[in-house]
């Protein structure tokens, strides 16, 4: 997203190509997760609180946006903190918060649950679609995606530290540069990665030293792993990756929104009416290769998740790069 | 890539801190970060502080950026 | 006035309705035809008339730097002015929610009167309806307006004379209105204020300078991005915007980054985009000498390249396409 926002691709020579990996939490999340959030919102007494990111993502039948217009109590919040506040103010209702995001965001959900425990809130629930980064980075290479190095997400690394990328460098001989989000951060990171490739010495470098420590934010990691444990999870375009998602530990099961409804979670599938999001996420194709792109599928009327989140590859492409200026 | 922005800590009350994000006051949770003091800059993500920003390193980057800018202007 | 809240009786056409009308005419200062007759009968300055209407439903009705009344007058005045017209007469219709405090209504009416006076327009006719509690959110206002224009300004609103090489000017910081309203709704404390202002005087001054103005539009909902995309689409040329030259207050920039908003998509209520050809320098200095145009800037150019597209040159020299906003901007984390 930042990469497109600043117009960085237009500055690079032709032999440097940037692919957007599965770094957008909304894009990699299953359509069925949206169906689950919609199902939650239909339960009597539930107030569904959601981050703005999810509101327009299409589910199988409908989106939260449509359900809100149809009269469900769906509230857009900026933070899970707001959801806790709503739970405190509405003790007779059940407040559900869909947890999306990687290591940057999962500790926030964990902190909220710990706070709920402390203040004795028993009407706050999380529907977790939280995921973690390292398994998918390895899976991509295993799938044969042809890349020369990773620009690693700075704000995930703020929590995890740079250490999580060591196996990528060691096992796959690929360079990893942890990058900040200012335009010059990104340019510098690209430069560092190119330099590594030229030298033929892939290594782990940290461009974003001002916020990322090698060990990361240990307090946040501890909270995250007290409340969550890893589980196998499904990724759009990739499928099931072992130990790549987060679910609540037994100690905090009481906060799991899953218990609120009986219906079994749907089966995940990649077949989104001709959407090739998956291959785009893997960097095998660009949005221009999708026959639906900017025709049947636009940000106003998205088919796949990649078009919904403004950070999704297709939305970013549509918004910033169409017609390759 | 998750949105996150540096904010200055103005005051602290238990787990919460009043921070200034480019002139807007916001009450952020500092539950996830250790040893936060008034005057520190912290990264805010969706209402929570997630890291302290290292001032020395930040200045280094800032200086570097300034230098690049100057070079770019000269050329 | 006997009651201090608005009741359904205020809309019944009886005594209480008269009381309300009296309050309006007292403030709007035109006790003549408009107060009691079914239509206002007015004089026309020329035989080319611009006519516009708009409804205002902003919530909350007060926000930093303005209120729904000021907005309702400025919005209509500006819609007329950017069409090249000199706004003259305004109508206003209120839809009031039962239970609204009369004092609150009075504040808004006073604000409308003040704004109309400042803009040099007269509120000549109006209407009031009261609806049951819950049927509207405290108060909705519709205003319509009439203005008169010279033959040579007839096509300014259409932009048919816009040519490559024309400069794009704006009269100051963008995004403040959108964020001022959002801030008060979300109880963010900051000093961002709405830019809501009547622009007819500034625009009149500019039109008097020379005939270089080829297009004008106020950048309200959808912001700068919406206006320029619409223009590019219509004229078939491209638009190049220079990010570094777009006026943006530091606090607005900061809050945008915080919430993941694009300032180019945020609403303004006191910003006019002027596209001008040869002689634009004099327009710019005229804008700058007006109190509502001190921060005026040239922000871009009309070009032959990339027809129908708006392209932003970013602060680091990259470029990207600016699209119309897909929907409401929502706070997001990614
Ligand atoms: S353009 Fe739409 S349909 Fe095609 S891959 Fe992207 S999101 Fe899927």
XYZ file of C-alpha atoms and ligand atoms in Angstrom:
742
model
C 0.000 0.000 0.000
C 2.645 2.532 1.019
C 4.643 1.328 -1.924
C 1.870 2.371 -4.304
C 0.785 5.394 -2.322
C 4.139 7.024 -2.875
C 4.322 5.928 -6.482
C 7.477 3.908 -5.864
C 7.044 1.412 -8.739
C 7.151 4.334 -11.193
C 10.593 5.246 -9.846
C 12.210 1.830 -10.177
C 14.195 0.526 -13.132
C 12.488 -2.196 -15.140
C 14.536 -5.032 -13.749
C 13.250 -4.475 -10.222
C 9.739 -5.794 -9.788
C 7.848 -5.524 -6.546
C 5.231 -8.162 -5.792
C 2.687 -7.694 -3.030
C 2.805 -10.783 -0.890
C 0.072 -12.008 1.418
C 0.626 -9.058 3.747
C -2.940 -7.831 3.742
C -4.966 -9.495 6.484
C -8.287 -8.900 4.750
C -7.142 -10.343 1.449
C -5.884 -13.631 2.789
C -8.956 -14.195 4.910
C -11.601 -16.602 3.741
C -14.957 -15.525 2.375
C -16.409 -17.851 5.001
C -14.979 -15.767 7.774
C -17.137 -12.906 6.524
C -20.083 -15.317 6.452
C -19.324 -16.146 10.083
C -19.258 -12.475 11.073
C -22.556 -11.942 9.252
C -23.995 -14.963 11.076
C -22.849 -13.424 14.374
C -24.531 -10.149 13.563
C -27.804 -11.961 13.012
C -27.897 -13.450 16.495
C -30.306 -11.644 18.820
C -28.543 -9.513 21.419
C -25.321 -9.315 19.441
C -23.626 -6.028 18.642
C -20.995 -6.696 16.032
C -18.107 -4.261 16.306
C -15.739 -4.212 13.388
C -12.761 -2.375 12.031
C -13.531 -0.380 8.901
C -11.366 -2.758 6.886
C -13.901 -5.593 6.989
C -17.107 -3.742 6.397
C -17.238 -3.939 2.597
C -15.603 -7.329 2.123
C -17.996 -9.587 0.229
C -19.089 -12.812 1.893
C -20.858 -15.573 0.017
C -24.235 -13.859 0.035
C -23.791 -10.468 1.568
C -21.390 -8.132 3.378
C -21.458 -6.481 6.788
C -22.114 -3.204 4.992
C -25.330 -4.561 3.513
C -26.372 -6.187 6.782
C -25.838 -2.882 8.582
C -28.112 -1.108 6.119
C -30.644 -3.899 6.606
C -30.783 -3.010 10.285
C -28.298 -5.265 12.115
C -26.478 -3.629 14.990
C -23.057 -3.404 13.373
C -20.743 -0.676 14.582
C -17.520 0.465 12.998
C -14.764 0.973 15.532
C -11.227 2.208 15.252
C -9.880 -0.132 17.887
C -10.802 -3.183 19.922
C -10.628 -0.708 22.837
C -13.858 0.812 21.508
C -15.425 -2.650 21.430
C -14.554 -3.143 25.110
C -16.141 0.206 25.885
C -19.307 -0.784 24.020
C -19.370 -4.059 25.986
C -19.129 -2.131 29.258
C -21.958 0.173 28.248
C -24.219 -2.642 27.023
C -24.015 -5.377 29.612
C -27.269 -6.937 28.398
C -25.841 -7.445 24.897
C -23.161 -9.699 23.518
C -20.357 -7.807 21.836
C -18.471 -9.638 19.097
C -15.220 -8.342 17.628
C -13.786 -10.075 14.556
C -10.038 -10.257 15.131
C -8.109 -9.890 11.913
C -4.478 -9.212 11.282
C -1.040 -10.599 11.903
C 1.357 -10.322 14.811
C 0.872 -6.543 14.783
C -2.805 -6.814 15.649
C -3.173 -10.138 17.465
C -1.551 -8.787 20.672
C -4.200 -6.057 20.724
C -6.952 -8.661 20.790
C -5.015 -10.491 23.494
C -4.660 -7.343 25.570
C -8.378 -6.658 25.184
C -9.251 -10.144 26.408
C -6.929 -9.782 29.388
C -8.523 -6.438 30.166
C -11.991 -7.987 29.883
C -10.911 -10.671 32.364
C -9.622 -8.069 34.814
C -12.770 -5.997 34.783
C -15.039 -9.044 34.789
C -16.641 -8.516 31.387
C -18.579 -11.617 30.390
C -20.276 -10.228 27.286
C -17.241 -9.688 25.071
C -16.262 -12.184 22.376
C -13.591 -12.439 19.727
C -13.963 -14.216 16.419
C -10.363 -14.901 15.577
C -8.971 -14.885 12.074
C -5.587 -13.809 13.364
C -2.663 -15.241 11.492
C 1.099 -15.270 11.780
C 3.665 -14.392 9.178
C 6.597 -16.841 9.101
C 4.753 -19.985 7.957
C 3.295 -18.272 4.905
C 6.621 -16.722 3.930
C 8.153 -20.175 3.851
C 5.099 -21.690 2.159
C 5.331 -19.223 -0.701
C 8.853 -20.269 -1.509
C 7.900 -23.933 -1.174
C 5.131 -23.298 -3.697
C 7.731 -22.173 -6.159
C 7.046 -18.459 -6.174
C 9.975 -16.894 -7.912
C 11.385 -14.132 -5.739
C 14.864 -12.836 -5.019
C 14.257 -11.458 -1.568
C 11.717 -10.285 0.955
C 10.936 -6.752 2.076
C 9.605 -7.680 5.496
C 6.720 -5.887 7.139
C 8.013 -3.411 9.695
C 5.027 -3.349 11.965
C 4.798 -7.115 12.268
C 8.487 -7.045 13.089
C 7.947 -4.416 15.778
C 6.206 -7.175 17.743
C 8.051 -10.294 16.574
C 11.537 -8.879 16.198
C 13.746 -9.621 13.237
C 14.582 -13.105 14.489
C 11.537 -14.681 12.846
C 13.067 -14.192 9.412
C 16.305 -16.011 10.211
C 15.027 -19.383 8.965
C 14.129 -17.817 5.598
C 17.662 -16.573 5.136
C 19.172 -19.815 6.404
C 16.924 -22.408 4.793
C 16.182 -20.688 1.507
C 19.198 -18.410 1.023
C 16.928 -15.422 0.458
C 17.672 -11.915 1.647
C 15.289 -10.287 4.104
C 15.173 -6.571 4.849
C 12.809 -5.319 7.542
C 11.447 -2.026 6.263
C 9.700 1.048 7.599
C 6.847 2.722 5.774
C 8.082 6.183 4.899
C 8.858 6.524 1.203
C 12.581 6.762 1.815
C 12.432 3.774 4.182
C 11.085 1.694 1.350
C 13.593 2.992 -1.171
C 16.436 2.345 1.223
C 15.183 -1.183 1.866
C 15.002 -1.903 -1.843
C 18.527 -0.591 -2.180
C 19.749 -2.808 0.667
C 18.116 -5.863 -0.873
C 19.509 -5.149 -4.338
C 22.936 -4.704 -2.790
C 22.676 -8.118 -1.126
C 21.625 -9.746 -4.379
C 24.487 -8.120 -6.267
C 26.997 -9.308 -3.689
C 25.402 -12.740 -3.746
C 25.189 -12.659 0.038
C 21.642 -12.990 1.272
C 21.298 -11.855 4.858
C 18.912 -10.458 7.407
C 19.041 -6.683 7.661
C 16.967 -4.217 9.624
C 16.272 -0.907 7.926
C 13.607 0.014 10.470
C 15.913 0.137 13.512
C 14.073 3.054 15.013
C 11.148 0.830 15.929
C 12.239 -2.772 15.460
C 14.489 -4.567 17.918
C 15.995 -7.985 17.084
C 14.012 -9.579 19.893
C 10.869 -7.520 19.230
C 8.293 -6.548 21.820
C 8.546 -9.386 24.298
C 5.731 -8.182 26.522
C 3.343 -8.199 23.567
C 4.562 -11.612 22.373
C 3.963 -13.069 25.829
C 0.432 -11.689 25.984
C -0.323 -12.945 22.511
C 0.795 -16.485 23.322
C -0.951 -16.512 26.654
C -4.289 -15.849 25.009
C -3.763 -17.500 21.620
C -2.260 -20.731 20.370
C -1.377 -21.633 16.815
C -3.645 -23.775 14.686
C -3.707 -24.814 11.059
C -5.292 -22.101 9.012
C -6.526 -21.482 5.495
C -5.034 -18.761 3.307
C -6.602 -17.430 0.168
C -4.696 -18.644 -2.816
C -2.511 -20.980 -0.820
C -4.794 -23.245 1.162
C -4.126 -24.793 4.542
C -0.808 -23.930 6.158
C 0.063 -25.784 9.376
C 0.329 -23.679 12.531
C -0.281 -20.431 10.703
C -3.396 -19.143 12.450
C -4.286 -18.233 16.006
C -7.157 -19.511 18.137
C -7.933 -18.900 21.790
C -6.216 -21.085 24.370
C -8.383 -23.182 26.693
C -7.880 -20.670 29.483
C -9.679 -18.013 27.417
C -12.220 -20.204 25.605
C -15.026 -18.224 27.257
C -14.223 -15.322 24.950
C -14.543 -17.345 21.754
C -17.411 -16.061 19.627
C -17.566 -19.488 17.965
C -19.643 -20.778 20.862
C -22.414 -18.275 20.098
C -23.639 -20.087 17.054
C -24.242 -23.714 16.292
C -23.824 -23.852 12.535
C -20.604 -25.460 11.413
C -18.075 -23.202 9.787
C -18.227 -23.432 6.021
C -15.607 -25.162 3.939
C -12.988 -22.917 2.508
C -12.585 -22.639 -1.184
C -10.627 -20.694 -3.735
C -13.381 -20.712 -6.286
C -14.478 -17.109 -6.184
C -16.313 -16.717 -9.487
C -13.188 -16.541 -11.612
C -11.182 -14.444 -9.200
C -7.451 -15.123 -9.420
C -6.572 -13.350 -6.187
C -4.719 -16.434 -5.044
C -2.225 -16.412 -7.857
C -1.816 -12.670 -7.518
C -1.095 -13.032 -3.825
C 1.542 -15.576 -4.685
C 3.052 -13.100 -7.087
C 2.507 -15.462 -10.037
C 0.130 -13.126 -11.821
C -0.690 -9.427 -11.820
C -4.211 -8.012 -11.628
C -3.988 -7.163 -15.332
C -4.040 -10.912 -15.976
C -7.475 -11.206 -14.412
C -10.277 -10.950 -16.971
C -12.548 -9.410 -14.338
C -10.110 -6.685 -13.344
C -11.553 -3.173 -13.664
C -14.514 -4.643 -15.570
C -16.694 -6.853 -13.398
C -14.428 -6.190 -10.433
C -13.826 -2.640 -9.174
C -13.414 -1.132 -5.707
C -17.056 -0.024 -5.765
C -18.247 -3.499 -6.677
C -15.503 -5.948 -5.747
C -15.528 -9.633 -6.653
C -12.494 -10.779 -4.684
C -10.990 -9.675 -1.413
C -7.934 -8.246 -3.162
C -10.157 -5.535 -4.553
C -11.816 -4.726 -1.264
C -9.105 -3.721 1.092
C -7.416 -0.605 -0.207
C -4.220 -2.477 0.509
C -5.221 -5.453 -1.576
C -3.112 -5.990 -4.669
C -5.983 -5.450 -7.070
C -7.322 -2.352 -5.324
C -3.851 -0.859 -5.106
C -3.268 -1.666 -8.753
C -6.625 -0.208 -9.713
C -6.126 2.871 -7.637
C -2.528 3.700 -8.249
C -1.034 1.877 -11.172
C -3.726 1.403 -13.795
C -2.407 2.340 -17.180
C 1.138 2.247 -15.801
C 1.898 5.937 -15.534
C 1.175 -3.745 5.967
C -0.434 -2.383 9.018
C -0.995 1.304 9.562
C 0.872 2.620 12.487
C 1.928 6.111 13.354
C 4.326 7.762 15.806
C 2.726 9.725 18.623
C 4.116 11.700 21.521
C 3.132 10.651 25.026
C 1.693 13.637 26.906
C 0.463 12.030 30.104
C 0.019 8.582 31.570
C -2.812 7.211 33.666
C -2.311 3.536 34.497
C -2.642 1.517 31.298
C -3.744 4.476 29.246
C -1.749 7.366 27.864
C -2.847 10.570 26.287
C -0.850 10.927 23.112
C -0.626 13.556 20.430
C -0.792 12.338 16.846
C 0.228 15.304 14.777
C -1.936 17.629 16.872
C -4.868 15.351 17.668
C -5.151 14.053 21.230
C -5.964 10.392 21.556
C -6.229 8.021 24.499
C -4.131 5.009 23.650
C -3.578 1.852 25.646
C 0.028 1.288 26.673
C -0.602 -2.189 28.035
C 1.609 -3.727 25.369
C 4.720 -1.595 25.822
C 7.198 -1.477 28.626
C 8.709 1.580 30.367
C 6.808 4.318 28.610
C 7.462 7.824 29.894
C 5.961 11.191 29.193
C 7.822 12.690 26.237
C 8.511 9.321 24.589
C 7.393 8.678 21.041
C 5.459 5.469 20.599
C 4.037 3.752 17.530
C 0.248 3.572 17.706
C -1.610 0.772 15.972
C -5.395 0.620 16.194
C -5.521 2.318 19.587
C -2.560 0.615 21.237
C 1.047 1.608 21.626
C 3.085 -1.233 20.124
C 6.655 0.037 20.413
C 8.792 2.865 21.637
C 10.648 4.692 18.930
C 14.376 4.861 19.409
C 15.226 8.529 19.253
C 18.843 8.107 18.233
C 17.929 5.732 15.420
C 15.054 7.958 14.346
C 17.418 10.909 14.140
C 19.874 8.844 12.102
C 17.159 8.022 9.593
C 15.970 11.606 9.572
C 19.481 12.867 8.873
C 19.958 10.334 6.142
C 16.709 11.391 4.531
C 17.714 15.024 4.719
C 21.009 14.174 3.076
C 19.347 12.282 0.256
C 16.972 15.174 -0.240
C 19.836 17.644 -0.485
C 21.649 15.422 -2.952
C 18.511 15.057 -5.011
C 18.040 18.812 -5.059
C 21.605 19.405 -6.184
C 21.490 16.925 -8.998
C -42.472 31.923 22.661
C -44.727 29.820 24.841
C -43.063 26.422 24.531
C -39.320 25.880 24.721
C -39.236 22.720 22.637
C -40.511 22.030 19.153
C -43.761 20.032 19.228
C -45.875 18.590 16.457
C -48.152 21.606 16.958
C -45.415 23.853 15.596
C -46.003 22.210 12.260
C -49.779 22.313 12.415
C -50.211 25.653 10.690
C -51.745 27.240 13.762
C -50.562 29.794 16.273
C -47.296 28.026 17.092
C -46.396 27.844 13.403
C -46.911 31.595 13.186
C -44.597 32.037 16.149
C -41.875 30.076 14.376
C -42.357 32.023 11.149
C -42.086 35.236 13.114
C -38.775 34.089 14.516
C -37.490 33.310 11.030
C -38.603 36.623 9.546
C -37.178 38.511 12.505
C -33.777 36.983 11.859
C -33.905 36.896 8.109
C -35.108 40.488 8.076
C -37.520 40.383 5.187
C -40.934 40.950 6.670
C -42.354 41.874 3.279
C -43.735 39.361 0.849
C -41.892 36.264 1.916
C -43.109 35.780 5.440
C -46.754 35.293 4.741
C -47.345 34.883 1.010
C -46.974 31.523 -0.710
C -44.135 32.656 -2.976
C -41.440 35.248 -2.779
C -41.677 37.669 -5.686
C -38.285 39.156 -6.486
C -36.490 41.224 -9.101
C -34.054 39.642 -11.540
C -30.767 41.360 -12.314
C -30.226 39.702 -15.702
C -32.126 37.206 -17.760
C -29.660 34.381 -17.193
C -30.526 32.599 -13.984
C -28.605 29.952 -12.066
C -30.777 27.814 -9.814
C -29.609 25.191 -7.327
C -30.775 23.140 -4.366
C -29.162 21.077 -1.636
C -30.149 19.351 1.603
C -28.141 19.351 4.805
C -28.316 16.517 7.305
C -24.973 16.834 9.066
C -24.685 15.193 12.459
C -23.935 16.755 14.925
C -25.543 20.057 14.011
C -22.736 21.997 15.686
C -19.104 21.276 14.862
C -15.839 23.172 15.282
C -15.990 26.332 13.220
C -19.592 26.058 12.087
C -23.043 24.523 12.257
C -25.712 23.118 9.967
C -27.172 26.595 9.366
C -23.938 28.172 8.193
C -23.339 25.094 6.047
C -26.800 25.292 4.482
C -26.276 28.892 3.396
C -22.641 28.540 2.279
C -23.313 25.344 0.371
C -25.982 26.885 -1.793
C -24.173 30.210 -2.170
C -21.051 28.359 -3.297
C -22.915 26.136 -5.741
C -24.225 29.270 -7.421
C -20.946 31.160 -7.291
C -18.880 28.393 -8.887
C -21.331 28.362 -11.777
C -20.261 31.931 -12.446
C -23.387 33.417 -10.921
C -23.827 36.172 -8.363
C -26.027 34.543 -5.695
C -29.027 36.651 -4.692
C -31.976 34.809 -3.177
C -32.158 31.755 -0.984
C -35.045 29.656 0.239
C -34.836 27.493 3.283
C -36.951 24.584 4.409
C -36.609 23.023 7.834
C -37.550 19.525 8.864
C -37.510 19.529 12.646
C -37.651 16.621 15.009
C -40.260 16.899 17.691
C -38.505 17.697 20.977
C -35.798 19.931 19.520
C -35.120 22.875 21.799
C -36.425 26.156 20.399
C -33.251 27.815 21.631
C -31.196 25.412 19.543
C -33.271 26.138 16.487
C -32.867 29.823 17.172
C -29.089 29.481 17.284
C -29.095 27.836 13.881
C -31.480 30.418 12.437
C -29.284 33.189 13.778
C -26.234 31.562 12.231
C -28.009 31.334 8.872
C -28.994 34.982 9.042
C -25.446 36.010 9.877
C -23.962 33.917 7.078
C -26.503 35.178 4.551
C -25.694 38.740 5.523
C -21.968 38.141 5.171
C -22.517 36.554 1.778
C -24.829 39.341 0.615
C -27.793 37.071 -0.115
C -31.374 37.338 1.093
C -33.399 34.463 2.503
C -36.735 35.177 0.888
C -38.937 32.177 1.491
C -39.107 29.028 3.517
C -41.063 26.203 5.023
C -41.162 24.282 8.264
C -42.315 20.762 8.963
C -42.183 18.956 12.268
C -41.837 15.176 12.286
C -42.227 12.676 15.095
C -39.324 11.869 17.327
C -36.931 9.519 15.569
C -38.166 10.382 12.072
C -35.265 12.786 11.582
C -32.100 13.562 13.492
C -32.923 16.843 15.274
C -32.987 18.989 12.164
C -32.585 18.764 8.419
C -32.368 21.852 6.250
C -32.892 22.279 2.544
C -31.850 25.451 0.821
C -32.359 26.448 -2.774
C -30.828 29.496 -4.350
C -31.058 31.748 -7.327
C -28.235 33.790 -8.807
C -27.716 35.830 -11.925
C -24.899 35.603 -14.390
C -23.372 37.285 -17.374
C -23.568 35.666 -20.783
C -19.783 35.203 -20.941
C -19.750 33.174 -17.723
C -22.408 30.790 -18.858
C -20.189 27.802 -19.503
C -17.825 28.106 -16.528
C -19.593 25.361 -14.606
C -19.291 23.015 -17.581
C -15.579 23.402 -18.216
C -15.944 23.231 -21.997
C -13.161 25.791 -22.520
C -10.575 23.921 -20.436
C -7.380 23.260 -22.445
C -4.054 21.548 -21.865
C -1.686 23.961 -20.186
C -4.388 25.465 -17.969
C -3.428 25.755 -14.322
C -5.416 24.340 -11.423
C -5.749 26.648 -8.420
C -7.238 26.130 -4.980
C -7.903 28.684 -2.254
C -6.318 26.885 0.699
C -5.996 23.808 2.949
C -7.974 20.722 2.036
C -9.764 18.184 4.216
C -10.501 20.328 7.252
C -14.292 20.117 7.107
C -14.368 16.339 6.810
C -12.015 15.849 9.727
C -13.618 18.532 11.926
C -16.952 16.699 11.737
C -15.322 13.307 12.152
C -13.307 14.513 15.146
C -16.314 15.741 17.038
C -18.215 12.549 16.274
C -15.364 10.435 17.620
C -14.429 12.831 20.425
C -10.921 13.421 19.136
C -9.545 16.631 20.600
C -7.665 18.824 18.161
C -7.907 22.273 16.685
C -9.133 21.261 13.242
C -12.023 23.519 12.214
C -14.380 23.399 9.266
C -13.404 25.647 6.382
C -17.095 26.388 5.752
C -17.275 29.846 4.162
C -19.241 31.709 1.495
C -16.954 31.993 -1.509
C -19.064 34.238 -3.717
C -17.124 37.384 -2.912
C -13.744 35.787 -3.625
C -15.089 34.301 -6.845
C -16.671 37.554 -7.956
C -13.320 39.290 -7.476
C -11.592 36.639 -9.566
C -14.126 36.822 -12.392
C -13.604 40.566 -12.517
C -9.823 40.265 -13.019
C -9.784 38.812 -16.529
C -11.461 36.142 -18.645
C -8.939 33.398 -17.982
C -11.193 31.220 -15.788
C -12.337 28.151 -17.704
C -13.850 26.094 -14.924
C -14.819 26.319 -11.264
C -16.213 23.829 -8.788
C -16.407 23.673 -5.019
C -14.714 20.565 -3.664
C -17.320 19.248 -1.225
C -18.179 15.557 -0.743
C -15.599 13.324 -2.375
C -13.034 16.098 -2.094
C -10.485 17.253 -4.596
C -10.264 13.751 -6.068
C -13.939 13.617 -7.022
C -14.006 17.060 -8.643
C -10.877 16.552 -10.705
C -11.859 13.070 -11.830
C -15.224 14.329 -12.935
C -13.555 17.148 -14.836
C -10.947 14.907 -16.484
C -13.657 12.487 -17.527
C -15.788 15.257 -18.997
C -13.116 17.148 -20.944
C -11.113 14.128 -22.038
C -7.756 15.582 -20.970
C -5.523 14.492 -18.121
C -4.859 16.218 -14.829
C -1.476 16.311 -13.134
C -1.424 17.199 -9.460
C 1.734 18.047 -7.561
C 1.502 16.532 -4.075
C 3.975 18.975 -2.542
C 1.941 21.989 -3.595
C -1.439 20.857 -2.278
C -2.108 22.927 0.848
C -2.665 20.653 3.842
C -2.499 21.618 7.518
C -0.099 19.570 9.663
C -2.829 18.411 12.059
C -5.030 17.316 9.178
C -2.169 15.379 7.645
C -1.436 13.715 10.995
C -5.019 12.630 11.615
C -5.293 11.345 8.049
C -2.262 9.154 8.560
C -3.632 7.962 11.875
C -6.964 6.882 10.403
C -5.728 5.783 7.007
C -7.613 8.519 5.155
C -6.637 10.159 1.911
C -6.957 13.962 2.297
C -7.766 14.199 -1.410
C -11.004 12.353 -0.669
C -12.096 14.436 2.302
C -14.966 16.916 2.187
C -14.422 20.681 2.134
C -17.055 23.376 2.503
C -15.071 26.464 1.619
C -12.747 25.400 -1.170
C -13.048 26.314 -4.804
C -11.019 24.718 -7.547
C -10.374 27.158 -10.355
C -8.967 26.114 -13.721
C -7.529 29.094 -15.543
C -5.580 29.714 -18.740
C -3.291 32.567 -19.630
C -3.551 35.256 -16.971
C -3.892 32.760 -14.109
C -1.150 34.574 -12.161
C -3.478 37.542 -11.643
C -6.280 35.237 -10.545
C -3.947 33.637 -8.015
C -2.897 36.952 -6.529
C -6.525 38.076 -6.327
C -7.361 34.844 -4.485
C -4.446 35.363 -2.115
C -5.542 38.871 -1.238
C -8.965 37.604 -0.069
C -9.420 36.486 3.566
C -10.699 33.070 2.359
C -7.799 32.599 -0.021
C -4.604 33.466 1.836
C -3.190 29.950 1.352
C -4.099 29.773 -2.329
C -1.822 27.643 -4.489
C -1.346 26.338 -7.980
C -1.697 22.608 -7.463
C -1.575 21.195 -10.951
C -1.968 21.439 -14.696
C -4.285 20.165 -17.410
C -2.328 17.948 -19.818
C -2.738 16.056 -23.074
C -1.174 12.956 -21.569
C -3.257 10.275 -19.787
C -6.671 11.415 -20.976
C -9.500 11.223 -18.421
C -7.088 10.393 -15.598
C -5.899 12.313 -12.572
C -2.252 11.607 -11.828
C -0.486 12.694 -8.670
C 3.233 13.386 -8.647
C 4.197 12.224 -5.171
C 6.512 14.025 -2.798
C 9.362 11.715 -3.693
C 8.850 12.124 -7.426
C 6.855 8.978 -8.126
C 3.444 9.079 -9.695
C 0.136 7.404 -9.086
C -3.437 7.585 -10.266
C -5.997 9.323 -8.089
C -9.420 7.769 -8.268
C -12.820 8.866 -7.104
C -13.522 7.533 -3.622
C -15.294 4.167 -3.707
C -17.508 5.001 -0.764
C -17.395 6.595 2.644
C -13.920 6.729 4.143
C -13.691 4.486 7.176
C -11.037 4.307 9.845
C -8.919 1.304 9.096
C -5.864 -0.450 10.402
C -4.289 -1.538 7.142
S -9.456 -8.176 -10.081
Fe -11.055 -8.850 -8.685
S -11.619 -10.850 -9.438
Fe -9.673 -10.361 -10.397
S -8.157 -11.227 -9.002
Fe -8.461 -9.144 -8.360
S -10.012 -9.262 -6.787
Fe -10.063 -11.195 -7.887
